[in-house]
DNA sequence: CACCAGGCAGTGC
DNA sequence: GCACTGCATGGT
């Protein structure tokens, strides 16, 4: 062990707030013009700035909730070294935004967030989650924001009420998830002890939870780092860089690999040579002869 | 006005 | 098993 992780601070390449909080794994952090981020974690409001992380007394290190949430005690340098050895494109993704971490979000919030995410865009996912919290969440004292609603609170909502907040066809999915959790038929914390395949199958008993949403709940909510959620962006990554479609190559940290690859694919245009070439090909295809296909 | 967005359920074969 | 379609809504 090279560091004492109980006292060491994290540099920006070990924890970048901007990359971690805006890479599509969480939806409740809001950037301010002064560069700080405001978010609600387990019922408390936090405002954090990158500069403060160089101080060992920063709450990220001293507050047990934040220390756990940001997974401070995991060494991402080791993980990136392991992933970077797998192939060149993954190494580039690790280099592109090394400060990304997989947060330890609340399982119920992660499950709901990714139910809402289906056939949706990240901006609108944020809006819907904020409206849900505003309507059904407990207010955070002294602030203008609310905690994410409990399953009990959501279970009491009606289909029409949820649709009025813009959830659309996902309203019955949220209700089925809320009923399963509120009734205790599914206990998310217990899924953490199951083999990943069994945990995944339990999650998929919920209406509106398929393989992708289940994997996101497992990765972001239950911190199962071996799962590899595949969405439309990752399908592009796979077809372009891993045409054999074999995800077992990514190993025990596949979920972290996925997050680096996802972020590079979504935001790396113009920086990554591969991505910009592929982007140009996409544009040519669309504007040229893509209308009929 | 089409098309897309961190998919899924239903249907048909 | 795989291919195809409808789905609510808001942004380009």
PDB file of C-alpha atoms (C1' of nucleotides) in Angstrom:
ATOM      1  CA  UNK A   1       0.000   0.000   0.000  1.00  0.00           C
ATOM      2  CA  UNK A   2       1.576   3.224  -1.183  1.00  0.00           C
ATOM      3  CA  UNK A   3      -0.854   5.663   0.398  1.00  0.00           C
ATOM      4  CA  UNK A   4      -2.685   5.869   3.653  1.00  0.00           C
ATOM      5  CA  UNK A   5      -6.131   6.445   2.170  1.00  0.00           C
ATOM      6  CA  UNK A   6      -7.499   7.609   5.514  1.00  0.00           C
ATOM      7  CA  UNK A   7      -5.474  10.811   5.407  1.00  0.00           C
ATOM      8  CA  UNK A   8      -4.357  11.398   1.823  1.00  0.00           C
ATOM      9  CA  UNK A   9      -6.187  13.893  -0.372  1.00  0.00           C
ATOM     10  CA  UNK A  10      -7.249  13.140  -3.934  1.00  0.00           C
ATOM     11  CA  UNK A  11      -5.897  15.087  -6.898  1.00  0.00           C
ATOM     12  CA  UNK A  12      -8.117  15.992  -9.832  1.00  0.00           C
ATOM     13  CA  UNK A  13      -6.879  12.972 -11.755  1.00  0.00           C
ATOM     14  CA  UNK A  14      -8.099  10.819  -8.870  1.00  0.00           C
ATOM     15  CA  UNK A  15     -11.419  12.602  -8.349  1.00  0.00           C
ATOM     16  CA  UNK A  16     -12.755  15.162 -10.791  1.00  0.00           C
ATOM     17  CA  UNK A  17     -16.074  16.557  -9.577  1.00  0.00           C
ATOM     18  CA  UNK A  18     -16.923  17.836 -13.048  1.00  0.00           C
ATOM     19  CA  UNK A  19     -16.296  14.510 -14.752  1.00  0.00           C
ATOM     20  CA  UNK A  20     -17.790  12.348 -12.006  1.00  0.00           C
ATOM     21  CA  UNK A  21     -20.932  14.418 -11.468  1.00  0.00           C
ATOM     22  CA  UNK A  22     -21.619  15.122 -15.148  1.00  0.00           C
ATOM     23  CA  UNK A  23     -20.860  11.824 -16.852  1.00  0.00           C
ATOM     24  CA  UNK A  24     -24.393  10.453 -16.902  1.00  0.00           C
ATOM     25  CA  UNK A  25     -24.296   8.255 -13.799  1.00  0.00           C
ATOM     26  CA  UNK A  26     -26.180  10.690 -11.519  1.00  0.00           C
ATOM     27  CA  UNK A  27     -28.729  13.393 -12.232  1.00  0.00           C
ATOM     28  CA  UNK A  28     -29.164  15.649  -9.202  1.00  0.00           C
ATOM     29  CA  UNK A  29     -25.931  17.679  -9.130  1.00  0.00           C
ATOM     30  CA  UNK A  30     -26.159  21.250 -10.426  1.00  0.00           C
ATOM     31  CA  UNK A  31     -23.101  23.318 -11.442  1.00  0.00           C
ATOM     32  CA  UNK A  32     -22.838  26.922 -10.297  1.00  0.00           C
ATOM     33  CA  UNK A  33     -21.119  29.771 -12.149  1.00  0.00           C
ATOM     34  CA  UNK A  34     -18.429  29.815  -9.437  1.00  0.00           C
ATOM     35  CA  UNK A  35     -17.476  26.251 -10.347  1.00  0.00           C
ATOM     36  CA  UNK A  36     -19.019  24.540  -7.313  1.00  0.00           C
ATOM     37  CA  UNK A  37     -21.560  21.717  -7.453  1.00  0.00           C
ATOM     38  CA  UNK A  38     -24.763  21.457  -5.441  1.00  0.00           C
ATOM     39  CA  UNK A  39     -26.444  18.144  -4.821  1.00  0.00           C
ATOM     40  CA  UNK A  40     -28.617  16.175  -2.425  1.00  0.00           C
ATOM     41  CA  UNK A  41     -27.171  12.975  -0.975  1.00  0.00           C
ATOM     42  CA  UNK A  42     -29.124  10.871   1.508  1.00  0.00           C
ATOM     43  CA  UNK A  43     -31.371  13.736   2.482  1.00  0.00           C
ATOM     44  CA  UNK A  44     -28.662  16.374   2.960  1.00  0.00           C
ATOM     45  CA  UNK A  45     -27.648  19.203   0.666  1.00  0.00           C
ATOM     46  CA  UNK A  46     -23.970  19.626  -0.195  1.00  0.00           C
ATOM     47  CA  UNK A  47     -22.025  22.263  -2.103  1.00  0.00           C
ATOM     48  CA  UNK A  48     -18.585  21.135  -3.185  1.00  0.00           C
ATOM     49  CA  UNK A  49     -15.724  22.699  -5.103  1.00  0.00           C
ATOM     50  CA  UNK A  50     -12.742  21.046  -6.740  1.00  0.00           C
ATOM     51  CA  UNK A  51     -10.271  23.343  -4.978  1.00  0.00           C
ATOM     52  CA  UNK A  52     -11.434  22.245  -1.536  1.00  0.00           C
ATOM     53  CA  UNK A  53     -10.334  18.676  -2.278  1.00  0.00           C
ATOM     54  CA  UNK A  54      -6.687  19.604  -1.745  1.00  0.00           C
ATOM     55  CA  UNK A  55      -7.486  20.237   1.926  1.00  0.00           C
ATOM     56  CA  UNK A  56      -7.543  17.083   4.104  1.00  0.00           C
ATOM     57  CA  UNK A  57     -10.287  18.659   6.219  1.00  0.00           C
ATOM     58  CA  UNK A  58     -12.629  18.795   3.198  1.00  0.00           C
ATOM     59  CA  UNK A  59     -15.967  17.141   4.027  1.00  0.00           C
ATOM     60  CA  UNK A  60     -15.417  14.604   1.263  1.00  0.00           C
ATOM     61  CA  UNK A  61     -12.757  13.062   3.500  1.00  0.00           C
ATOM     62  CA  UNK A  62     -14.229  13.766   6.927  1.00  0.00           C
ATOM     63  CA  UNK A  63     -17.971  13.259   6.387  1.00  0.00           C
ATOM     64  CA  UNK A  64     -18.690   9.496   6.336  1.00  0.00           C
ATOM     65  CA  UNK A  65     -21.640   9.984   3.973  1.00  0.00           C
ATOM     66  CA  UNK A  66     -19.572  11.820   1.359  1.00  0.00           C
ATOM     67  CA  UNK A  67     -16.534   9.601   1.849  1.00  0.00           C
ATOM     68  CA  UNK A  68     -18.675   6.596   1.037  1.00  0.00           C
ATOM     69  CA  UNK A  69     -20.607   8.331  -1.756  1.00  0.00           C
ATOM     70  CA  UNK A  70     -17.428   9.290  -3.617  1.00  0.00           C
ATOM     71  CA  UNK A  71     -15.833   5.903  -2.893  1.00  0.00           C
ATOM     72  CA  UNK A  72     -12.760   7.668  -1.505  1.00  0.00           C
ATOM     73  CA  UNK A  73     -11.239   4.454  -0.141  1.00  0.00           C
ATOM     74  CA  UNK A  74     -10.980   2.756  -3.526  1.00  0.00           C
ATOM     75  CA  UNK A  75      -7.735   3.235  -5.456  1.00  0.00           C
ATOM     76  CA  UNK A  76      -8.731   4.174  -8.994  1.00  0.00           C
ATOM     77  CA  UNK A  77      -5.118   4.495 -10.096  1.00  0.00           C
ATOM     78  CA  UNK A  78      -4.698   0.746  -9.772  1.00  0.00           C
ATOM     79  CA  UNK A  79      -7.957   0.132 -11.605  1.00  0.00           C
ATOM     80  CA  UNK A  80      -7.018   2.452 -14.487  1.00  0.00           C
ATOM     81  CA  UNK A  81      -3.661   0.761 -14.794  1.00  0.00           C
ATOM     82  CA  UNK A  82      -5.371  -2.596 -15.080  1.00  0.00           C
ATOM     83  CA  UNK A  83      -7.908  -1.344 -17.632  1.00  0.00           C
ATOM     84  CA  UNK A  84      -5.361   0.585 -19.686  1.00  0.00           C
ATOM     85  CA  UNK A  85      -3.455  -2.634 -20.267  1.00  0.00           C
ATOM     86  CA  UNK A  86      -6.418  -4.249 -22.004  1.00  0.00           C
ATOM     87  CA  UNK A  87      -6.441  -2.265 -25.267  1.00  0.00           C
ATOM     88  CA  UNK A  88      -5.518   1.067 -26.799  1.00  0.00           C
ATOM     89  CA  UNK A  89      -8.954   2.599 -27.028  1.00  0.00           C
ATOM     90  CA  UNK A  90      -9.733   1.845 -23.392  1.00  0.00           C
ATOM     91  CA  UNK A  91      -6.352   3.306 -22.452  1.00  0.00           C
ATOM     92  CA  UNK A  92      -7.319   6.480 -24.321  1.00  0.00           C
ATOM     93  CA  UNK A  93     -10.671   6.614 -22.515  1.00  0.00           C
ATOM     94  CA  UNK A  94      -8.865   6.277 -19.160  1.00  0.00           C
ATOM     95  CA  UNK A  95      -6.528   9.114 -20.132  1.00  0.00           C
ATOM     96  CA  UNK A  96      -9.374  11.313 -21.378  1.00  0.00           C
ATOM     97  CA  UNK A  97     -11.141  11.670 -18.014  1.00  0.00           C
ATOM     98  CA  UNK A  98      -9.159   9.828 -15.342  1.00  0.00           C
ATOM     99  CA  UNK A  99     -10.970  11.616 -12.503  1.00  0.00           C
ATOM    100  CA  UNK A 100     -14.254   9.776 -13.110  1.00  0.00           C
ATOM    101  CA  UNK A 101     -15.397   7.583 -10.218  1.00  0.00           C
ATOM    102  CA  UNK A 102     -18.399   5.314  -9.863  1.00  0.00           C
ATOM    103  CA  UNK A 103     -20.474   6.877  -7.092  1.00  0.00           C
ATOM    104  CA  UNK A 104     -22.147   4.799  -4.383  1.00  0.00           C
ATOM    105  CA  UNK A 105     -25.613   6.175  -4.936  1.00  0.00           C
ATOM    106  CA  UNK A 106     -28.694   5.120  -3.046  1.00  0.00           C
ATOM    107  CA  UNK A 107     -30.021   1.964  -4.724  1.00  0.00           C
ATOM    108  CA  UNK A 108     -33.643   3.111  -4.895  1.00  0.00           C
ATOM    109  CA  UNK A 109     -32.752   6.490  -6.413  1.00  0.00           C
ATOM    110  CA  UNK A 110     -30.482   4.834  -8.977  1.00  0.00           C
ATOM    111  CA  UNK A 111     -33.168   2.329  -9.928  1.00  0.00           C
ATOM    112  CA  UNK A 112     -35.756   5.076 -10.447  1.00  0.00           C
ATOM    113  CA  UNK A 113     -33.322   7.329 -12.273  1.00  0.00           C
ATOM    114  CA  UNK A 114     -32.578   4.690 -14.868  1.00  0.00           C
ATOM    115  CA  UNK A 115     -36.206   3.634 -15.240  1.00  0.00           C
ATOM    116  CA  UNK A 116     -36.786   7.274 -16.172  1.00  0.00           C
ATOM    117  CA  UNK A 117     -33.746   7.247 -18.465  1.00  0.00           C
ATOM    118  CA  UNK A 118     -35.212   4.838 -21.016  1.00  0.00           C
ATOM    119  CA  UNK A 119     -35.740   6.362 -24.462  1.00  0.00           C
ATOM    120  CA  UNK A 120     -34.954   9.736 -22.893  1.00  0.00           C
ATOM    121  CA  UNK A 121     -32.149  12.304 -22.895  1.00  0.00           C
ATOM    122  CA  UNK A 122     -30.018  13.290 -19.930  1.00  0.00           C
ATOM    123  CA  UNK A 123     -31.284  16.857 -19.713  1.00  0.00           C
ATOM    124  CA  UNK A 124     -34.904  15.739 -19.525  1.00  0.00           C
ATOM    125  CA  UNK A 125     -34.053  12.921 -17.098  1.00  0.00           C
ATOM    126  CA  UNK A 126     -32.703  15.598 -14.749  1.00  0.00           C
ATOM    127  CA  UNK A 127     -35.831  17.711 -15.089  1.00  0.00           C
ATOM    128  CA  UNK A 128     -38.172  14.822 -14.356  1.00  0.00           C
ATOM    129  CA  UNK A 129     -36.173  13.675 -11.312  1.00  0.00           C
ATOM    130  CA  UNK A 130     -36.119  17.230  -9.939  1.00  0.00           C
ATOM    131  CA  UNK A 131     -39.893  17.534 -10.388  1.00  0.00           C
ATOM    132  CA  UNK A 132     -40.473  14.159  -8.712  1.00  0.00           C
ATOM    133  CA  UNK A 133     -38.296  15.218  -5.789  1.00  0.00           C
ATOM    134  CA  UNK A 134     -40.042  18.582  -5.540  1.00  0.00           C
ATOM    135  CA  UNK A 135     -43.460  16.958  -5.426  1.00  0.00           C
ATOM    136  CA  UNK A 136     -42.866  13.772  -3.387  1.00  0.00           C
ATOM    137  CA  UNK A 137     -39.538  14.266  -1.608  1.00  0.00           C
ATOM    138  CA  UNK A 138     -38.921  15.514   1.912  1.00  0.00           C
ATOM    139  CA  UNK A 139     -37.620  19.105   1.962  1.00  0.00           C
ATOM    140  CA  UNK A 140     -33.995  19.574   2.971  1.00  0.00           C
ATOM    141  CA  UNK A 141     -34.225  22.001   5.893  1.00  0.00           C
ATOM    142  CA  UNK A 142     -33.127  25.517   5.096  1.00  0.00           C
ATOM    143  CA  UNK A 143     -32.772  24.898   1.365  1.00  0.00           C
ATOM    144  CA  UNK A 144     -34.924  25.047  -1.731  1.00  0.00           C
ATOM    145  CA  UNK A 145     -34.413  21.410  -2.635  1.00  0.00           C
ATOM    146  CA  UNK A 146     -35.876  18.077  -1.564  1.00  0.00           C
ATOM    147  CA  UNK A 147     -34.567  14.598  -0.957  1.00  0.00           C
ATOM    148  CA  UNK A 148     -35.350  11.998  -3.601  1.00  0.00           C
ATOM    149  CA  UNK A 149     -38.783  10.512  -2.833  1.00  0.00           C
ATOM    150  CA  UNK A 150     -38.967   7.309  -0.832  1.00  0.00           C
ATOM    151  CA  UNK A 151     -40.588   4.257  -2.386  1.00  0.00           C
ATOM    152  CA  UNK A 152     -43.443   4.653   0.095  1.00  0.00           C
ATOM    153  CA  UNK A 153     -44.052   8.212  -1.052  1.00  0.00           C
ATOM    154  CA  UNK A 154     -43.981   7.305  -4.744  1.00  0.00           C
ATOM    155  CA  UNK A 155     -46.214   4.283  -4.203  1.00  0.00           C
ATOM    156  CA  UNK A 156     -48.942   6.625  -2.994  1.00  0.00           C
ATOM    157  CA  UNK A 157     -48.867   8.654  -6.210  1.00  0.00           C
ATOM    158  CA  UNK A 158     -51.305   7.985  -9.034  1.00  0.00           C
ATOM    159  CA  UNK A 159     -50.492   7.242 -12.649  1.00  0.00           C
ATOM    160  CA  UNK A 160     -52.013  10.562 -13.707  1.00  0.00           C
ATOM    161  CA  UNK A 161     -50.016  12.521 -11.138  1.00  0.00           C
ATOM    162  CA  UNK A 162     -46.754  10.979 -12.323  1.00  0.00           C
ATOM    163  CA  UNK A 163     -47.617  11.624 -15.964  1.00  0.00           C
ATOM    164  CA  UNK A 164     -48.344  15.268 -15.097  1.00  0.00           C
ATOM    165  CA  UNK A 165     -44.674  15.551 -14.076  1.00  0.00           C
ATOM    166  CA  UNK A 166     -43.578  14.441 -17.545  1.00  0.00           C
ATOM    167  CA  UNK A 167     -42.780  10.808 -16.878  1.00  0.00           C
ATOM    168  CA  UNK A 168     -44.980   9.700 -19.781  1.00  0.00           C
ATOM    169  CA  UNK A 169     -45.157   5.971 -20.462  1.00  0.00           C
ATOM    170  CA  UNK A 170     -42.720   5.368 -17.590  1.00  0.00           C
ATOM    171  CA  UNK A 171     -45.330   6.262 -14.948  1.00  0.00           C
ATOM    172  CA  UNK A 172     -46.615   2.673 -14.501  1.00  0.00           C
ATOM    173  CA  UNK A 173     -43.001   1.454 -14.411  1.00  0.00           C
ATOM    174  CA  UNK A 174     -42.191   3.795 -11.522  1.00  0.00           C
ATOM    175  CA  UNK A 175     -45.338   2.714  -9.706  1.00  0.00           C
ATOM    176  CA  UNK A 176     -44.529  -0.978 -10.095  1.00  0.00           C
ATOM    177  CA  UNK A 177     -41.001  -0.363  -8.829  1.00  0.00           C
ATOM    178  CA  UNK A 178     -42.316   1.658  -5.876  1.00  0.00           C
ATOM    179  CA  UNK A 179     -44.885  -1.018  -4.993  1.00  0.00           C
ATOM    180  CA  UNK A 180     -42.282  -3.787  -5.133  1.00  0.00           C
ATOM    181  CA  UNK A 181     -39.927  -1.898  -2.844  1.00  0.00           C
ATOM    182  CA  UNK A 182     -42.524  -0.397  -0.493  1.00  0.00           C
ATOM    183  CA  UNK A 183     -44.168  -3.781   0.027  1.00  0.00           C
ATOM    184  CA  UNK A 184     -40.829  -5.399   0.769  1.00  0.00           C
ATOM    185  CA  UNK A 185     -41.290  -7.926  -2.029  1.00  0.00           C
ATOM    186  CA  UNK A 186     -37.920  -6.784  -3.346  1.00  0.00           C
ATOM    187  CA  UNK A 187     -35.290  -5.537  -0.869  1.00  0.00           C
ATOM    188  CA  UNK A 188     -32.569  -3.783  -2.820  1.00  0.00           C
ATOM    189  CA  UNK A 189     -29.926  -4.094  -0.106  1.00  0.00           C
ATOM    190  CA  UNK A 190     -30.432  -7.856  -0.063  1.00  0.00           C
ATOM    191  CA  UNK A 191     -29.675  -8.069  -3.783  1.00  0.00           C
ATOM    192  CA  UNK A 192     -26.119  -6.995  -3.008  1.00  0.00           C
ATOM    193  CA  UNK A 193     -25.482 -10.399  -1.435  1.00  0.00           C
ATOM    194  CA  UNK A 194     -26.745 -12.381  -4.459  1.00  0.00           C
ATOM    195  CA  UNK A 195     -24.733 -13.560  -7.456  1.00  0.00           C
ATOM    196  CA  UNK A 196     -24.999 -10.817 -10.048  1.00  0.00           C
ATOM    197  CA  UNK A 197     -27.138 -12.864 -12.414  1.00  0.00           C
ATOM    198  CA  UNK A 198     -29.725 -13.552  -9.726  1.00  0.00           C
ATOM    199  CA  UNK A 199     -29.790  -9.936  -8.583  1.00  0.00           C
ATOM    200  CA  UNK A 200     -30.284  -8.874 -12.186  1.00  0.00           C
ATOM    201  CA  UNK A 201     -33.168 -11.324 -12.630  1.00  0.00           C
ATOM    202  CA  UNK A 202     -34.906 -10.015  -9.505  1.00  0.00           C
ATOM    203  CA  UNK A 203     -34.648  -6.429 -10.754  1.00  0.00           C
ATOM    204  CA  UNK A 204     -36.070  -7.469 -14.121  1.00  0.00           C
ATOM    205  CA  UNK A 205     -39.217  -8.731 -12.390  1.00  0.00           C
ATOM    206  CA  UNK A 206     -40.125  -5.044 -12.131  1.00  0.00           C
ATOM    207  CA  UNK A 207     -42.176  -3.783 -15.060  1.00  0.00           C
ATOM    208  CA  UNK A 208     -40.094  -1.462 -17.209  1.00  0.00           C
ATOM    209  CA  UNK A 209     -36.806  -2.859 -15.961  1.00  0.00           C
ATOM    210  CA  UNK A 210     -34.933  -4.681 -18.713  1.00  0.00           C
ATOM    211  CA  UNK A 211     -31.269  -5.684 -18.993  1.00  0.00           C
ATOM    212  CA  UNK A 212     -29.922  -2.167 -19.368  1.00  0.00           C
ATOM    213  CA  UNK A 213     -31.861  -0.532 -16.524  1.00  0.00           C
ATOM    214  CA  UNK A 214     -31.094  -3.522 -14.285  1.00  0.00           C
ATOM    215  CA  UNK A 215     -27.385  -3.218 -15.043  1.00  0.00           C
ATOM    216  CA  UNK A 216     -27.419   0.503 -14.254  1.00  0.00           C
ATOM    217  CA  UNK A 217     -29.176  -0.136 -10.941  1.00  0.00           C
ATOM    218  CA  UNK A 218     -26.575  -2.797 -10.163  1.00  0.00           C
ATOM    219  CA  UNK A 219     -23.597  -0.656 -11.149  1.00  0.00           C
ATOM    220  CA  UNK A 220     -24.616   2.762  -9.833  1.00  0.00           C
ATOM    221  CA  UNK A 221     -26.887   1.716  -6.967  1.00  0.00           C
ATOM    222  CA  UNK A 222     -25.357  -1.522  -5.688  1.00  0.00           C
ATOM    223  CA  UNK A 223     -21.780  -0.853  -6.853  1.00  0.00           C
ATOM    224  CA  UNK A 224     -21.498  -4.092  -8.794  1.00  0.00           C
ATOM    225  CA  UNK A 225     -18.459  -3.041 -10.808  1.00  0.00           C
ATOM    226  CA  UNK A 226     -18.471  -6.158 -12.995  1.00  0.00           C
ATOM    227  CA  UNK A 227     -21.632  -5.280 -14.927  1.00  0.00           C
ATOM    228  CA  UNK A 228     -21.415  -3.467 -18.262  1.00  0.00           C
ATOM    229  CA  UNK A 229     -24.569  -1.514 -19.185  1.00  0.00           C
ATOM    230  CA  UNK A 230     -25.006  -1.199 -22.944  1.00  0.00           C
ATOM    231  CA  UNK A 231     -27.068   1.723 -24.230  1.00  0.00           C
ATOM    232  CA  UNK A 232     -27.194   3.367 -27.639  1.00  0.00           C
ATOM    233  CA  UNK A 233     -23.860   5.128 -27.060  1.00  0.00           C
ATOM    234  CA  UNK A 234     -22.124   1.962 -25.948  1.00  0.00           C
ATOM    235  CA  UNK A 235     -23.523   0.104 -28.959  1.00  0.00           C
ATOM    236  CA  UNK A 236     -21.641   2.612 -31.122  1.00  0.00           C
ATOM    237  CA  UNK A 237     -18.480   2.062 -29.090  1.00  0.00           C
ATOM    238  CA  UNK A 238     -18.812  -1.696 -29.407  1.00  0.00           C
ATOM    239  CA  UNK A 239     -19.462  -1.761 -33.150  1.00  0.00           C
ATOM    240  CA  UNK A 240     -16.604   0.654 -33.794  1.00  0.00           C
ATOM    241  CA  UNK A 241     -13.910  -0.656 -31.446  1.00  0.00           C
ATOM    242  CA  UNK A 242     -14.986  -4.134 -30.321  1.00  0.00           C
ATOM    243  CA  UNK A 243     -16.772  -5.716 -33.288  1.00  0.00           C
ATOM    244  CA  UNK A 244     -16.476  -9.195 -31.810  1.00  0.00           C
ATOM    245  CA  UNK A 245     -19.077  -7.984 -29.278  1.00  0.00           C
ATOM    246  CA  UNK A 246     -17.237  -9.737 -26.448  1.00  0.00           C
ATOM    247  CA  UNK A 247     -17.692  -7.788 -23.205  1.00  0.00           C
ATOM    248  CA  UNK A 248     -15.979 -10.414 -21.048  1.00  0.00           C
ATOM    249  CA  UNK A 249     -12.684  -8.788 -22.121  1.00  0.00           C
ATOM    250  CA  UNK A 250     -13.361  -5.940 -19.654  1.00  0.00           C
ATOM    251  CA  UNK A 251     -13.136  -8.209 -16.623  1.00  0.00           C
ATOM    252  CA  UNK A 252     -13.978  -7.449 -13.008  1.00  0.00           C
ATOM    253  CA  UNK A 253     -14.024  -3.659 -13.496  1.00  0.00           C
ATOM    254  CA  UNK A 254     -16.155  -3.715 -16.652  1.00  0.00           C
ATOM    255  CA  UNK A 255     -18.556  -1.140 -15.221  1.00  0.00           C
ATOM    256  CA  UNK A 256     -15.759   1.368 -14.693  1.00  0.00           C
ATOM    257  CA  UNK A 257     -14.430   0.656 -18.181  1.00  0.00           C
ATOM    258  CA  UNK A 258     -17.920   1.290 -19.498  1.00  0.00           C
ATOM    259  CA  UNK A 259     -18.080   4.671 -17.754  1.00  0.00           C
ATOM    260  CA  UNK A 260     -14.767   5.829 -19.228  1.00  0.00           C
ATOM    261  CA  UNK A 261     -15.786   4.616 -22.689  1.00  0.00           C
ATOM    262  CA  UNK A 262     -19.261   6.145 -22.411  1.00  0.00           C
ATOM    263  CA  UNK A 263     -17.914   9.545 -21.361  1.00  0.00           C
ATOM    264  CA  UNK A 264     -15.332   9.626 -24.148  1.00  0.00           C
ATOM    265  CA  UNK A 265     -17.929   8.632 -26.730  1.00  0.00           C
ATOM    266  CA  UNK A 266     -20.438  11.219 -25.531  1.00  0.00           C
ATOM    267  CA  UNK A 267     -18.149  14.211 -24.965  1.00  0.00           C
ATOM    268  CA  UNK A 268     -14.817  13.408 -26.590  1.00  0.00           C
ATOM    269  CA  UNK A 269     -15.626  14.537 -30.145  1.00  0.00           C
ATOM    270  CA  UNK A 270     -12.776  16.604 -31.543  1.00  0.00           C
ATOM    271  CA  UNK A 271     -10.288  15.401 -28.956  1.00  0.00           C
ATOM    272  CA  UNK A 272     -10.164  11.736 -29.720  1.00  0.00           C
ATOM    273  CA  UNK A 273      -8.875  11.098 -33.214  1.00  0.00           C
ATOM    274  CA  UNK A 274     -10.837   7.879 -33.534  1.00  0.00           C
ATOM    275  CA  UNK A 275     -14.023   9.493 -32.317  1.00  0.00           C
ATOM    276  CA  UNK A 276     -13.727  12.527 -34.572  1.00  0.00           C
ATOM    277  CA  UNK A 277     -13.068  10.368 -37.610  1.00  0.00           C
ATOM    278  CA  UNK A 278     -16.054   8.213 -36.769  1.00  0.00           C
ATOM    279  CA  UNK A 279     -18.164  11.307 -36.115  1.00  0.00           C
ATOM    280  CA  UNK A 280     -17.260  12.674 -39.523  1.00  0.00           C
ATOM    281  CA  UNK A 281     -18.276   9.377 -41.088  1.00  0.00           C
ATOM    282  CA  UNK A 282     -21.606   9.507 -39.271  1.00  0.00           C
ATOM    283  CA  UNK A 283     -22.284  13.023 -40.492  1.00  0.00           C
ATOM    284  CA  UNK A 284     -21.371  12.153 -44.036  1.00  0.00           C
ATOM    285  CA  UNK A 285     -23.664   9.165 -43.929  1.00  0.00           C
ATOM    286  CA  UNK A 286     -26.581  11.166 -42.580  1.00  0.00           C
ATOM    287  CA  UNK A 287     -26.286  14.136 -44.901  1.00  0.00           C
ATOM    288  CA  UNK A 288     -25.238  12.160 -47.920  1.00  0.00           C
ATOM    289  CA  UNK A 289     -27.281   9.047 -48.496  1.00  0.00           C
ATOM    290  CA  UNK A 290     -28.761   8.317 -45.094  1.00  0.00           C
ATOM    291  CA  UNK A 291     -32.290   9.563 -45.799  1.00  0.00           C
ATOM    292  CA  UNK A 292     -33.612   6.362 -47.247  1.00  0.00           C
ATOM    293  CA  UNK A 293     -32.022   4.010 -44.735  1.00  0.00           C
TER     294      UNK A 293
ATOM    295  C1'  DC B   1     -41.710  18.800 -39.365  1.00  0.00           C
ATOM    296  C1'  DA B   2     -38.952  14.913 -38.972  1.00  0.00           C
ATOM    297  C1'  DC B   3     -35.666  12.656 -35.856  1.00  0.00           C
ATOM    298  C1'  DC B   4     -33.507  11.534 -31.485  1.00  0.00           C
ATOM    299  C1'  DA B   5     -32.894  10.454 -26.503  1.00  0.00           C
ATOM    300  C1'  DG B   6     -28.271   5.966 -21.178  1.00  0.00           C
ATOM    301  C1'  DG B   7     -35.191   0.896 -23.528  1.00  0.00           C
ATOM    302  C1'  DC B   8     -38.840  -1.919 -22.788  1.00  0.00           C
ATOM    303  C1'  DA B   9     -43.065  -4.752 -23.632  1.00  0.00           C
ATOM    304  C1'  DG B  10     -45.822  -6.774 -26.936  1.00  0.00           C
ATOM    305  C1'  DT B  11     -46.362  -9.141 -31.181  1.00  0.00           C
ATOM    306  C1'  DG B  12     -45.236 -12.000 -35.108  1.00  0.00           C
ATOM    307  C1'  DC B  13     -42.433 -15.268 -37.190  1.00  0.00           C
TER     308       DC B  13
ATOM    309  C1'  DG C   1     -34.344 -17.023 -30.686  1.00  0.00           C
ATOM    310  C1'  DC C   2     -34.586 -12.406 -33.567  1.00  0.00           C
ATOM    311  C1'  DA C   3     -36.937  -8.307 -35.986  1.00  0.00           C
ATOM    312  C1'  DC C   4     -40.174  -4.916 -35.683  1.00  0.00           C
ATOM    313  C1'  DT C   5     -43.291  -1.373 -33.495  1.00  0.00           C
ATOM    314  C1'  DG C   6     -45.563   1.843 -30.223  1.00  0.00           C
ATOM    315  C1'  DC C   7     -44.692   4.583 -26.476  1.00  0.00           C
ATOM    316  C1'  DA C   8     -44.844  10.433 -23.820  1.00  0.00           C
ATOM    317  C1'  DT C   9     -42.267  14.243 -24.035  1.00  0.00           C
ATOM    318  C1'  DG C  10     -39.170  17.932 -25.180  1.00  0.00           C
ATOM    319  C1'  DG C  11     -34.976  19.349 -27.608  1.00  0.00           C
ATOM    320  C1'  DT C  12     -32.627  20.022 -32.112  1.00  0.00           C
TER     321       DT C  12
END
